[in-house]
Coordinates of C-alpha atoms in Angstrom, one line a residue:
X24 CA -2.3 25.6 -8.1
X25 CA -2.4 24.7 -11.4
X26 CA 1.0 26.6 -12.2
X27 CA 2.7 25.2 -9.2
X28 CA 1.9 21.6 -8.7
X29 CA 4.5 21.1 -5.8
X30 CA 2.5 23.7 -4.0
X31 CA -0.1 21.0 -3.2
X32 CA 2.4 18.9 -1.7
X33 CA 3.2 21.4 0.6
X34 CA -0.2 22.3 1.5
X35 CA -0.2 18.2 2.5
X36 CA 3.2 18.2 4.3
X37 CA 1.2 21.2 6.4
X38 CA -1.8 19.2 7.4
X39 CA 0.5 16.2 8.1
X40 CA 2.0 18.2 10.9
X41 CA -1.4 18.9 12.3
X42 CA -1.9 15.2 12.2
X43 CA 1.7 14.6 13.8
X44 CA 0.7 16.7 16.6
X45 CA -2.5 15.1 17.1
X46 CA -1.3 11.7 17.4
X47 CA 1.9 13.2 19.7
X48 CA -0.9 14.3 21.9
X49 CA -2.7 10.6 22.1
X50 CA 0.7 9.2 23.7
X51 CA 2.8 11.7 25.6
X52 CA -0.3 11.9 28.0
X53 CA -0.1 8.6 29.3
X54 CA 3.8 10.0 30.5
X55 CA 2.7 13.1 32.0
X56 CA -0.3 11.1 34.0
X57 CA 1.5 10.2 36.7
X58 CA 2.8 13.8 37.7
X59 CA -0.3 15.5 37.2
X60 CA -1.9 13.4 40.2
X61 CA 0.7 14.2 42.4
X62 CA 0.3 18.0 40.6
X63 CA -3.2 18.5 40.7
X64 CA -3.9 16.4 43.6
X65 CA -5.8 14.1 40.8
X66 CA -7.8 11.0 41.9
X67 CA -8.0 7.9 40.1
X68 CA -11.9 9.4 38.4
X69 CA -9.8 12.6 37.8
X70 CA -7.5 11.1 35.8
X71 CA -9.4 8.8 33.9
X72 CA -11.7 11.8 32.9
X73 CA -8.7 13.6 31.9
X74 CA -8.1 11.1 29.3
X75 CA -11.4 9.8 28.5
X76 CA -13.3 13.6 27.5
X77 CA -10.6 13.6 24.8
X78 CA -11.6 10.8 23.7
X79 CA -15.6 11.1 23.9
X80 CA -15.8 14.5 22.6
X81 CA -13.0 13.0 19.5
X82 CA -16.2 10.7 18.9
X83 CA -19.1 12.4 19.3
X84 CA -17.8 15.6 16.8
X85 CA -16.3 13.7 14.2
X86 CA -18.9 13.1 11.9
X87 CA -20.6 16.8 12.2
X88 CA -16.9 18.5 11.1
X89 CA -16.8 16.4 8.6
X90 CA -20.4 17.9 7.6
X91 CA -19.2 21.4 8.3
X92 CA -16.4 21.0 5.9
X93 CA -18.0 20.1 3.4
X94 CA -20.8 23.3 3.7
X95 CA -18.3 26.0 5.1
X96 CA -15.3 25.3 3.8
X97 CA -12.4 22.3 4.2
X98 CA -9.8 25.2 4.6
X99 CA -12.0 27.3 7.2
X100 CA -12.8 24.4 9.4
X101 CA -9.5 23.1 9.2
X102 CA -8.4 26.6 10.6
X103 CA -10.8 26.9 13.3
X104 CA -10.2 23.6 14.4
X105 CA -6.1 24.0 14.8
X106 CA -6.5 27.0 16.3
X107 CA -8.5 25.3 18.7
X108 CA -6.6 23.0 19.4
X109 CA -3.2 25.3 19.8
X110 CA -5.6 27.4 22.4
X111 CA -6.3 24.4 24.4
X112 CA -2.8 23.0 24.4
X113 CA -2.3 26.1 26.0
X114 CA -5.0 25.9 28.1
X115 CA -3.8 22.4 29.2
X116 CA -0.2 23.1 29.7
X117 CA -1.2 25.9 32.6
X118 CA -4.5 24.5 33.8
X119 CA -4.1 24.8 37.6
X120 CA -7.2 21.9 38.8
X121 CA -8.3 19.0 37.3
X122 CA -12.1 20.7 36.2
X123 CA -9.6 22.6 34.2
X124 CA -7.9 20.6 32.5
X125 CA -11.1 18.2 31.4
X126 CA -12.5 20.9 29.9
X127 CA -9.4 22.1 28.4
X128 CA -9.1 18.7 27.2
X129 CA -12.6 18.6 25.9
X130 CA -11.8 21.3 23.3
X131 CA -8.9 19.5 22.1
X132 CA -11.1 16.8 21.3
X133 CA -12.8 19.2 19.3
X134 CA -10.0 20.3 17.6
X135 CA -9.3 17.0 16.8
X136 CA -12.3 15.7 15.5
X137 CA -11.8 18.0 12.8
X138 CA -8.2 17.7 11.7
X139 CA -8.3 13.9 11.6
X140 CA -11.5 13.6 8.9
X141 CA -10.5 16.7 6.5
X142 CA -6.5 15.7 6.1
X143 CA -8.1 12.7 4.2
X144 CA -11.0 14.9 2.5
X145 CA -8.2 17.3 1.0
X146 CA -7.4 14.3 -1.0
X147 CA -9.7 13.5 -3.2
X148 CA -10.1 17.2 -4.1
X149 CA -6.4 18.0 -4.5
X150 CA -4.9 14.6 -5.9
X151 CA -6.1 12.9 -9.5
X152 CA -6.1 9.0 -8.2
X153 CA -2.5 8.0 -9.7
X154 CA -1.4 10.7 -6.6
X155 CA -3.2 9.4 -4.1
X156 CA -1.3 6.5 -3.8
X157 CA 1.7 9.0 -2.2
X158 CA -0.4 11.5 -0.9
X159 CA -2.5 8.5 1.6
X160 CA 1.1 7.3 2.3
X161 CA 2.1 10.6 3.3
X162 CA -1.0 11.2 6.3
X163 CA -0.6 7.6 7.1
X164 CA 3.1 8.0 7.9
X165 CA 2.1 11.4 9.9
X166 CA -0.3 9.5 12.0
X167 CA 1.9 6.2 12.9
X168 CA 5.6 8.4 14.0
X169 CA 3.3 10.1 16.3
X170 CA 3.1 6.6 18.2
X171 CA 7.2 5.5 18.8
X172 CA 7.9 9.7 19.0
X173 CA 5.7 10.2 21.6
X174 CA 7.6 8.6 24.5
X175 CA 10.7 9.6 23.2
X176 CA 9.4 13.7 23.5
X177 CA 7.6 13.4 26.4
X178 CA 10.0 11.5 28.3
X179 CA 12.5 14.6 27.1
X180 CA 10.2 16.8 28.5
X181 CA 9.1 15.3 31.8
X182 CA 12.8 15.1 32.2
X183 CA 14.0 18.6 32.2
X184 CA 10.4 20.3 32.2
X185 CA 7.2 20.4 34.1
X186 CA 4.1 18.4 33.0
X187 CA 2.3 20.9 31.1
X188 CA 5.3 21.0 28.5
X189 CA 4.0 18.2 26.8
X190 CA 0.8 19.9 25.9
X191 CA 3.0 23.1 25.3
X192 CA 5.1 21.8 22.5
X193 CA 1.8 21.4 20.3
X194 CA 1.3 25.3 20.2
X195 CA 4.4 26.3 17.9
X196 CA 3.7 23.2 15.7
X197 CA 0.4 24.3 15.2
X198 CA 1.2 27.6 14.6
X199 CA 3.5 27.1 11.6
X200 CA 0.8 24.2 10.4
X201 CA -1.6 27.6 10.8
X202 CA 0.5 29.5 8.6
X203 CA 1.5 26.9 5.7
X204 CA -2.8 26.2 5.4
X205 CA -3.4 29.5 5.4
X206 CA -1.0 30.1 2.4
X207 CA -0.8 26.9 0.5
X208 CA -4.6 25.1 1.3
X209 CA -7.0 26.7 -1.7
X210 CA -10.4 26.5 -0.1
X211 CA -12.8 24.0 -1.4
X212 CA -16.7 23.1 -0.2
X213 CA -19.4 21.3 -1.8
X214 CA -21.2 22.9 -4.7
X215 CA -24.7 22.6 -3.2
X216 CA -25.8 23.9 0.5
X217 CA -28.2 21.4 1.6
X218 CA -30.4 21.6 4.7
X219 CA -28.3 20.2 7.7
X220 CA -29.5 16.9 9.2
X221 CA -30.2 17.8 12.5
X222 CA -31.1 15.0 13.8
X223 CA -28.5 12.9 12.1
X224 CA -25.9 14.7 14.0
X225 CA -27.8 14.5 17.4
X226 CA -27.8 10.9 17.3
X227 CA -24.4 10.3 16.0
X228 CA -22.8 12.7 18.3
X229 CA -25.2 10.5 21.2
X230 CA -24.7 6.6 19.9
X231 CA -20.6 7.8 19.2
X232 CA -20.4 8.8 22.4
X233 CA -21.8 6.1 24.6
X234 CA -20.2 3.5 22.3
X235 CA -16.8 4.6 23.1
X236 CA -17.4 5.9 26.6
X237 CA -18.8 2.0 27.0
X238 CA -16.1 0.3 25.9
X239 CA -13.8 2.5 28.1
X240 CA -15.3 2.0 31.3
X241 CA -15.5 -2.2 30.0
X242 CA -11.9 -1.8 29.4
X243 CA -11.2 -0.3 33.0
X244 CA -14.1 -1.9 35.0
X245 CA -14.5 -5.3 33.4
X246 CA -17.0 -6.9 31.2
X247 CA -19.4 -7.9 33.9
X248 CA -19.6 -3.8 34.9
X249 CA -23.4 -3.1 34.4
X250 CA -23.0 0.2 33.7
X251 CA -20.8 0.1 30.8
X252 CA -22.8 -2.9 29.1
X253 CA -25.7 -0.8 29.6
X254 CA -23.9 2.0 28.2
X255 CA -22.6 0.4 24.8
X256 CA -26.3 -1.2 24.5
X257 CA -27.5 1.8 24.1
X258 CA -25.1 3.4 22.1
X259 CA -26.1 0.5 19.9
X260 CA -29.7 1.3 20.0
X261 CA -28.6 5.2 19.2
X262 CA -26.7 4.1 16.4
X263 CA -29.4 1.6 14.9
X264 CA -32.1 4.6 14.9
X265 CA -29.5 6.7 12.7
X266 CA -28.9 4.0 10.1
X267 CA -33.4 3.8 10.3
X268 CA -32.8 7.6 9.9
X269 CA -30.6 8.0 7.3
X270 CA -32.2 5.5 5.3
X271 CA -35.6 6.9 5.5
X272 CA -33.9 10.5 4.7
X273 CA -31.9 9.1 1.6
X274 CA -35.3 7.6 0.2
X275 CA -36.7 10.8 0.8
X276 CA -34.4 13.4 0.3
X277 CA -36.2 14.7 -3.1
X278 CA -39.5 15.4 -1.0
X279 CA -37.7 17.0 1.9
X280 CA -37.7 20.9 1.4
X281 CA -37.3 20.4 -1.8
X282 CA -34.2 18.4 -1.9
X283 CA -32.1 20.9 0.3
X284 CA -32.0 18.5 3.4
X285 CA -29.1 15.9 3.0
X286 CA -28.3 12.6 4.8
X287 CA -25.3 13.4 7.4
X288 CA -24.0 9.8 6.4
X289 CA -24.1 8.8 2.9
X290 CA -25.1 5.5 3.3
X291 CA -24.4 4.4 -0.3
X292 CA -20.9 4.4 0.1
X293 CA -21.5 0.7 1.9
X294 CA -22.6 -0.1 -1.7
X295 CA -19.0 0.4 -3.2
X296 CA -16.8 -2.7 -1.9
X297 CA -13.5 -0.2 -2.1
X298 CA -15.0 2.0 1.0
X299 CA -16.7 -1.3 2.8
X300 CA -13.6 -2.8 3.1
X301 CA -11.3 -0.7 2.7
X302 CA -12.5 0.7 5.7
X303 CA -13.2 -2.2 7.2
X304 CA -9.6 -3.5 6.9
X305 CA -7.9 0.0 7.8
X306 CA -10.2 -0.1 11.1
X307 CA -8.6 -3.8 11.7
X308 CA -5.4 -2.3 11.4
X309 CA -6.0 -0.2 14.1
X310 CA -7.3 -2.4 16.1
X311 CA -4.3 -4.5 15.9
X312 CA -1.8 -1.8 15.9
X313 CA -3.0 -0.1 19.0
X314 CA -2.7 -3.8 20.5
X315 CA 0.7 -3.1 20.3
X316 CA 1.5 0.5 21.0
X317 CA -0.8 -0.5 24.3
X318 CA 1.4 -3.4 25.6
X319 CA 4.6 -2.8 24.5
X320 CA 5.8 0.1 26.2
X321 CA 4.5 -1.7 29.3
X322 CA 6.5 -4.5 28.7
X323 CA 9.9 -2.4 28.0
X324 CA 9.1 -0.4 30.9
X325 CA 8.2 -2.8 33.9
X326 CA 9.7 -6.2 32.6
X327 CA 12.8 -4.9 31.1
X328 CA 13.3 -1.6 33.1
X329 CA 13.4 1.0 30.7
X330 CA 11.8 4.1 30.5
X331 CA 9.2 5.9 28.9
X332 CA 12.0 7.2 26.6
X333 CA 14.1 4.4 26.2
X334 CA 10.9 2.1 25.3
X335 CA 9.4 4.6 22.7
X336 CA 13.3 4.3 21.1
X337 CA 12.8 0.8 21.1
X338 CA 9.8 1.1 18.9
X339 CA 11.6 3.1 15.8
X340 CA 12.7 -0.2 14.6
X341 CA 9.0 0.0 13.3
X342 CA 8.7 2.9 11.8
X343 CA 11.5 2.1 9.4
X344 CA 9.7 -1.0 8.3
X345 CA 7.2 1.2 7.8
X346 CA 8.6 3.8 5.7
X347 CA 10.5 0.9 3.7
X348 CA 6.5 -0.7 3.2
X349 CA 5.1 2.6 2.2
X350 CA 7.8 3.7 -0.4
X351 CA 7.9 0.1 -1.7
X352 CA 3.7 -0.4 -1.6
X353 CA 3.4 3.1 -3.5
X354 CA 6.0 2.3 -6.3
X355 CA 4.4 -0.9 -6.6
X356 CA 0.7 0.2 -6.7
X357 CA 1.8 3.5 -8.8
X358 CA 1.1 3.1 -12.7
X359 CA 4.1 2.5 -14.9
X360 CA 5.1 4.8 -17.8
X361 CA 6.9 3.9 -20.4
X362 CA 9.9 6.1 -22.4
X363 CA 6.7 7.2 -25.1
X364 CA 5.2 8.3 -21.6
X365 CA 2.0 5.3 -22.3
X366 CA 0.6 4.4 -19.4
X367 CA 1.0 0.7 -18.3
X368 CA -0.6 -1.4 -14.9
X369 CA 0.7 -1.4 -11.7
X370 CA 3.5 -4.5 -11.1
X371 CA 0.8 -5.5 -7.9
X372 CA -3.0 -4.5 -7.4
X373 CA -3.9 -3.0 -4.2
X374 CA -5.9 -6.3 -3.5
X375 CA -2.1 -7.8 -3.5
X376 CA -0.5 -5.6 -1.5
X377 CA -2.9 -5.2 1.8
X378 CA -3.0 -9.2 1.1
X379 CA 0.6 -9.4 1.3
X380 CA 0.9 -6.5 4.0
X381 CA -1.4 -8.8 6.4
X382 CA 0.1 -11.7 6.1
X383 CA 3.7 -9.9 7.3
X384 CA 2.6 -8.8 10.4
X385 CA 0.6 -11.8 11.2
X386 CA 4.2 -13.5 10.8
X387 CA 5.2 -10.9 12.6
X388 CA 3.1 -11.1 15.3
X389 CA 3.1 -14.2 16.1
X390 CA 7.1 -13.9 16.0
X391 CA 6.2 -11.8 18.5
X392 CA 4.4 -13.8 20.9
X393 CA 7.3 -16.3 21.4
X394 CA 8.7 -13.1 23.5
X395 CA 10.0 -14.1 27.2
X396 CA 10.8 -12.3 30.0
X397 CA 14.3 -12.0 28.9
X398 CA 14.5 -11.7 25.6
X399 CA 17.0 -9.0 24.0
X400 CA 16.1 -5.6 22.3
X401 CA 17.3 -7.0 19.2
X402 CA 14.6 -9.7 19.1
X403 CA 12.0 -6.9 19.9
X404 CA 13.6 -4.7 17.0
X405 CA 13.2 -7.5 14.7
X406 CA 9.8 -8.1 14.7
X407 CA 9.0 -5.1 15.1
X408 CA 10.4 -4.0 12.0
X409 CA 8.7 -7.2 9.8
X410 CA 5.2 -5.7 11.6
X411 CA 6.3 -2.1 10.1
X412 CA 6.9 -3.3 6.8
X413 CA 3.6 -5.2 6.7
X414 CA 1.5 -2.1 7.8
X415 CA 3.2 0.1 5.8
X416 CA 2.1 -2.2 2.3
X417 CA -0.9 -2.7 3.6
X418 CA -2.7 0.6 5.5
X419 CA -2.2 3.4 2.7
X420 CA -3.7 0.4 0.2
X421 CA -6.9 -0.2 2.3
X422 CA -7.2 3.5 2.9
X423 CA -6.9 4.2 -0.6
X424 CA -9.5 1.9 -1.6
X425 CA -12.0 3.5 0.9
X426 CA -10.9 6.9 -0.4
X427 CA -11.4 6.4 -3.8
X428 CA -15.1 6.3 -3.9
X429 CA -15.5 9.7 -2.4
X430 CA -16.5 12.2 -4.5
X431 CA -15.1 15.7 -3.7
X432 CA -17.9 16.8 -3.4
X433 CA -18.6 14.8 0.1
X434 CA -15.2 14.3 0.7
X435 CA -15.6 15.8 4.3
X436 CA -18.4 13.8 5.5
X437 CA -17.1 10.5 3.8
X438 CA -13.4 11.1 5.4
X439 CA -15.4 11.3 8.6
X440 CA -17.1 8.5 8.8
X441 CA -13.7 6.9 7.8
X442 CA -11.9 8.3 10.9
X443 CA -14.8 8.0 13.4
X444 CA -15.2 4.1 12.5
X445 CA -11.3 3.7 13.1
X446 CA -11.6 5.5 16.3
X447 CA -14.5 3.4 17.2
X448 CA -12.4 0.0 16.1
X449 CA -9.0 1.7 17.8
X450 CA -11.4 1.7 21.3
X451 CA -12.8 -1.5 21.0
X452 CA -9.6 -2.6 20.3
X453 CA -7.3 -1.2 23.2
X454 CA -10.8 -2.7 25.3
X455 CA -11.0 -6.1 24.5
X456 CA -6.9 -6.6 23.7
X457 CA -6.4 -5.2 27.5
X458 CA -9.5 -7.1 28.5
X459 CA -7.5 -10.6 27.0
X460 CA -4.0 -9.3 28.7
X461 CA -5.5 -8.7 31.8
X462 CA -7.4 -11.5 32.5
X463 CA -4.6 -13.9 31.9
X464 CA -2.1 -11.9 34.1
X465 CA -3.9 -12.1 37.0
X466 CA -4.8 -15.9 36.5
X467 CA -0.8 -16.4 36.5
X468 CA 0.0 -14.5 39.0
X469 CA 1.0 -16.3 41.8
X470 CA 0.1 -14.3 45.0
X471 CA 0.2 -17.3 47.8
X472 CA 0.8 -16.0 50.9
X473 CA -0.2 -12.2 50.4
X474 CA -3.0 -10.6 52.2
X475 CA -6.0 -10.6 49.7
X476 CA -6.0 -6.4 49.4
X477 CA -2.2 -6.7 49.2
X478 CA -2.7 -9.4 46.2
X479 CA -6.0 -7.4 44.7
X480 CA -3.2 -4.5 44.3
X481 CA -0.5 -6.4 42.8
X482 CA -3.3 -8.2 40.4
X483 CA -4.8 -4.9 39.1
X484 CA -1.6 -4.1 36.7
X485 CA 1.6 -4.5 36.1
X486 CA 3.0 -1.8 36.7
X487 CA 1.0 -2.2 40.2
X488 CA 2.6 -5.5 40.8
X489 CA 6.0 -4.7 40.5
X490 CA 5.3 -1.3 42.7
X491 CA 3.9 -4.2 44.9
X492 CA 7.3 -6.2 45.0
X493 CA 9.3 -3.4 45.1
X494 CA 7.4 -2.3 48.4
X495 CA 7.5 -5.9 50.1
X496 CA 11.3 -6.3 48.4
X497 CA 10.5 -9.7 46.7
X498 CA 12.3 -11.3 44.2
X499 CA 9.7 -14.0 44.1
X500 CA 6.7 -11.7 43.7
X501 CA 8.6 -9.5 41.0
X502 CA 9.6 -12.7 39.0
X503 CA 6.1 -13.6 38.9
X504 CA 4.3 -10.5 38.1
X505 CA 7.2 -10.1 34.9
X506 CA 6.4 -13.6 33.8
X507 CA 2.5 -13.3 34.4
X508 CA 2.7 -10.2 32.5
X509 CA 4.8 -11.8 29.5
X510 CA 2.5 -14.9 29.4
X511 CA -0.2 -12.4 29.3
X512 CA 1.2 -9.9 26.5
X513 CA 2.0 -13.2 24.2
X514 CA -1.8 -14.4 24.1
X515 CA -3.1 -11.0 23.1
X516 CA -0.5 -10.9 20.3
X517 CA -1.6 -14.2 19.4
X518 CA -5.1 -12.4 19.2
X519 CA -3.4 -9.7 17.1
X520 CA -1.8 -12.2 14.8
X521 CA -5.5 -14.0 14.4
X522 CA -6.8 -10.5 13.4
X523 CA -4.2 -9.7 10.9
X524 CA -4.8 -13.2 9.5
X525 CA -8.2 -13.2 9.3
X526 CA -8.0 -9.2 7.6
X527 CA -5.5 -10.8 4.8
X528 CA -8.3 -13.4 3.9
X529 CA -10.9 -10.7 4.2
X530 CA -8.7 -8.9 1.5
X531 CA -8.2 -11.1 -0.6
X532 CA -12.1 -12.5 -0.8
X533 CA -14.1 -9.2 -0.8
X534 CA -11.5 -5.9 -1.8
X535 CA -11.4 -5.1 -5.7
X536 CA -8.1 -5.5 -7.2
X537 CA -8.0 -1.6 -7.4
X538 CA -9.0 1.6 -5.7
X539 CA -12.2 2.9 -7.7
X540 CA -11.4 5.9 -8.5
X541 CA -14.4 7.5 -8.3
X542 CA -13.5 10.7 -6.8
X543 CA -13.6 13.0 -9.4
X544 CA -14.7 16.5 -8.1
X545 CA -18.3 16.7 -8.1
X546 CA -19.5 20.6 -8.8
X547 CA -22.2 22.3 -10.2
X548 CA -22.0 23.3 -13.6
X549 CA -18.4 22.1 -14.4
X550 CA -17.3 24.9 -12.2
X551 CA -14.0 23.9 -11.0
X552 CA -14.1 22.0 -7.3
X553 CA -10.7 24.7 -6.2
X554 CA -9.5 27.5 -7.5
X555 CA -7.1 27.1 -9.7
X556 CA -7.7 22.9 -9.8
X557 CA -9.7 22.4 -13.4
X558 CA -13.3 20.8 -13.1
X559 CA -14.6 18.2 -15.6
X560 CA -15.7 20.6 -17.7
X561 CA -13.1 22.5 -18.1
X562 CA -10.7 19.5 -18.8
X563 CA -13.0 18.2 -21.5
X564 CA -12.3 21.8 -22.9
X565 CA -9.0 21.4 -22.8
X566 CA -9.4 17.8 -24.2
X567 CA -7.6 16.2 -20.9

């Protein structure tokens, strides 16, 4: 490693493709729905379970692979888990019943759970923090392409292939990602091999779980559905009896078996104002950001006609911006050298940039809530690029910031609890954003003169309401669901735009100019934290 620097890189481009994969899989579902009822004879409970075990196993793992990275081995884990998830993309693709594809979706949840929390932990371990900058930038950029790409290759696929292709595609991608880990990932684990907190993971895995299975059924159901406010209540309650836990544990991790047992969730992190917020403000970019990839495509599709490939084409505008934030963010953030090769500050703090990055897509945003029912692609493109530009200055920042107080030597359980709070926020988000669309779509829908199941139908969705006027061939009925739909779309932008707004003063009040830095690998004896990567030790030997 230490002979080849680029080889790092390579080993990063590698888990990026895992990443890409992973995210691919999060949208090209949503395409694919539709012929797997007719398929697999899928009922409405069928296909909501379909998607929802991804997402409730995704949750309720999270943390512990973090924890098993850390103890095992980031590279081994990492393995396990994509060969996981390449056996049940195969598993998916040719499942011939609904049972089996749940459970085939299950273990990709599994699978997932691990590659999203140790592609960040890598970081800290490989990168010194003038890299990270790039390194952040270079996951980040992994995760959002997944989102615009998605329609665009399933829509391909559903075109000229049967359903299971979009689960199929994922195996050769994982493969090679398989192949490039194996060679270029050196392995790295934490120096010590403390006790596992058994408990810890029990009720993380439990108060995960119902938390996000909660919010689901709120976001499908309704808010007035007892079951699902009975459900996030008590993942609530689960998740208040860990922090009691791990608090208790921390204070008494000396006594415990001699200092062997260690907290799953290193509750001092919330001490450092980087990982708070940072966190904090890369979960509230989620939330927003889902906001759109959830309405969008719904408004490209059933108000302006196109389909699910043409609308994900109509969101690459955005990942431009994005790449043009990211590049520009990084040079910014990146210290300067001079010809001597001194070091000099950064031309913008990260406190600046996620400032700055905010405040463009809140413009943005709210550019985007003037949209009407016939307003051009170009308009669309256009704001969607300023939103691009903003996320791409501001998400690597934040993340960077939470990053940079992990030491390498927990950088798999702390890069977990990064991811499973962003999943968490991501849920809530798509919840409460459809919750706001929703309700004030049916409110403007205008459904005079239909019978009431007739109107309940044409209520329940858009995409339901224009099936609605299609069926009853009415111009009237389609106008309004379009317009109800847009009027609905704009005020949960709005929403989006008040996030991003209220995140950029967030930023500005309580995240430190800087990303800490604290993540200098942590090992035993100044024994180096990866082969071939020098430990402190060693680099106060060599007078680095």
């Amino acid at each position: 490693m230490a002979e080849n620097p680029a080889r790092k890189w390579w080993a990063l481009v590698a888990i990026a493709a895992s990443v890409l994969v992973v995210g691919l899989d999060l949208t090209v579902l949503n395409l694919a729905l539709p012929t797997i009822a007719t398929d697999l004879h899928a009922s409405t409970s069928d296909l909501q379970w379909i998607s929802d075990s991804y997402s409730l196993v995704l949750a309720a793992v999270m943390l512990p692979a973090g924890l098993l990275g850390d103890r095992l081995g980031r590279k081994k884990v990492l393995l396990v888990a994509l060969v996981l998830f390449g056996a049940a993309s195969a598993a998916c693709a040719y499942a011939t019943g609904t049972g089996e594809l749940i459970a085939a979706r299950a273990v990709l949840g599994i699978g997932a759970a691990a590659i999203f929390p140790l592609s960040l932990s890598v970081i800290p371990v490989l990168f010194a923090p003038e890299e990270r900058q790039k390194a952040i930038a270079l996951m980040a950029s992994a995760t959002f392409i997944s989102f615009p790409i998605g329609p665009v290759v399933g829509g391909y696929l559903l075109d000229h292939f049967w359903w299971g292709s979009v689960f199929l595609i994922n195996v050769p991608v994982v493969a090679l990602a398989l192949i490039a880990v194996t060679i270029l990932l050196p392995e790295s684990r934490s120096a010590e091999r403390p006790g596992v907190d058994v408990l810890g993971v029990v009720l993380s895995s439990a108060g995960l779980a119902g938390l996000t299975y909660g919010f689901i059924k709120a976001g499908q159901d309704g808010w007035s559905d007892a079951a699902a406010l009975a459900t996030i209540a008590a993942g609530v309650a689960v998740l208040a009896v860990l922090v009691g836990w791990e608090r208790w544990l921390t204070g008494r991790a000396d006594d415990l078996r001699g200092g062997r047992v260690r907290p799953l969730i290193e509750l001092r992190l919330f001490r450092s104002a980087g990982f708070t917020w940072g966190t904090v403000l890369a979960t509230m970019v989620s939330f927003a950001m889902f906001g759109i990839f959830f309405v969008m495509p719904q408004y490209f599709q059933e108000v302006r006609g196109a389909d699910a490939m043409g609308s994900g084409l109509r969101l690459l505008p955005m990942v431009g911006g994005m790449i043009i934030g990211m590049i520009g963010g990084t040079r910014l953030a990146s210290p300067r050298k001079t010809a001597g090769g001194i070091a000099r500050a950064p031309l913008a703090s990260a406190k600046l940039l996620v400032t700055v990055g905010f405040t463009i897509m809140a413009v943005a945003l709210a550019a985007g809530a003037s949209t009407s029912a016939s307003s051009g692609t170009g308009f669309a493109a256009a704001w969607f690029a300023v939103f691009g530009l903003g996320l791409g200055m501001a998400m690597p920042q934040a993340m960077n910031a939470a990053i940079g107080a992990l030491s390498a030597e927990r950088s798999g359980a702390g890069s977990a609890l990064i991811s499973a709070l962003r999943q968490v926020g991501a849920t809530i988000g798509v919840a409460i954003l459809g919750t706001v669309l929703g309700s004030v779509y049916s409110s403007h829908l205008t459904v005079t003169g239909l019978p009431a199941a007739v109107a309940d139908a044409a209520k329940n969705s858009v995409a339901a309401g224009v099936a609605v006027a299609h069926q009853l061939n009415s111009a009237a009925l389609l106008g309004s669901v379009r317009n109800a739909f847009v009027t609905g779309m704009d005020t949960m932008l709005w929403v989006c735009a008040g996030i991003a707004l209220v995140s950029a003063v967030l930023a500005v009040i309580f995240l430190p100019r800087r990303a800490e830095g604290a993540a200098e690998p942590v090992v035993a004896a100044g024994a180096p934290a990866v082969p071939g990567v020098p430990g402190p030790a060693e680099k106060a030997e060599r007078g680095a």
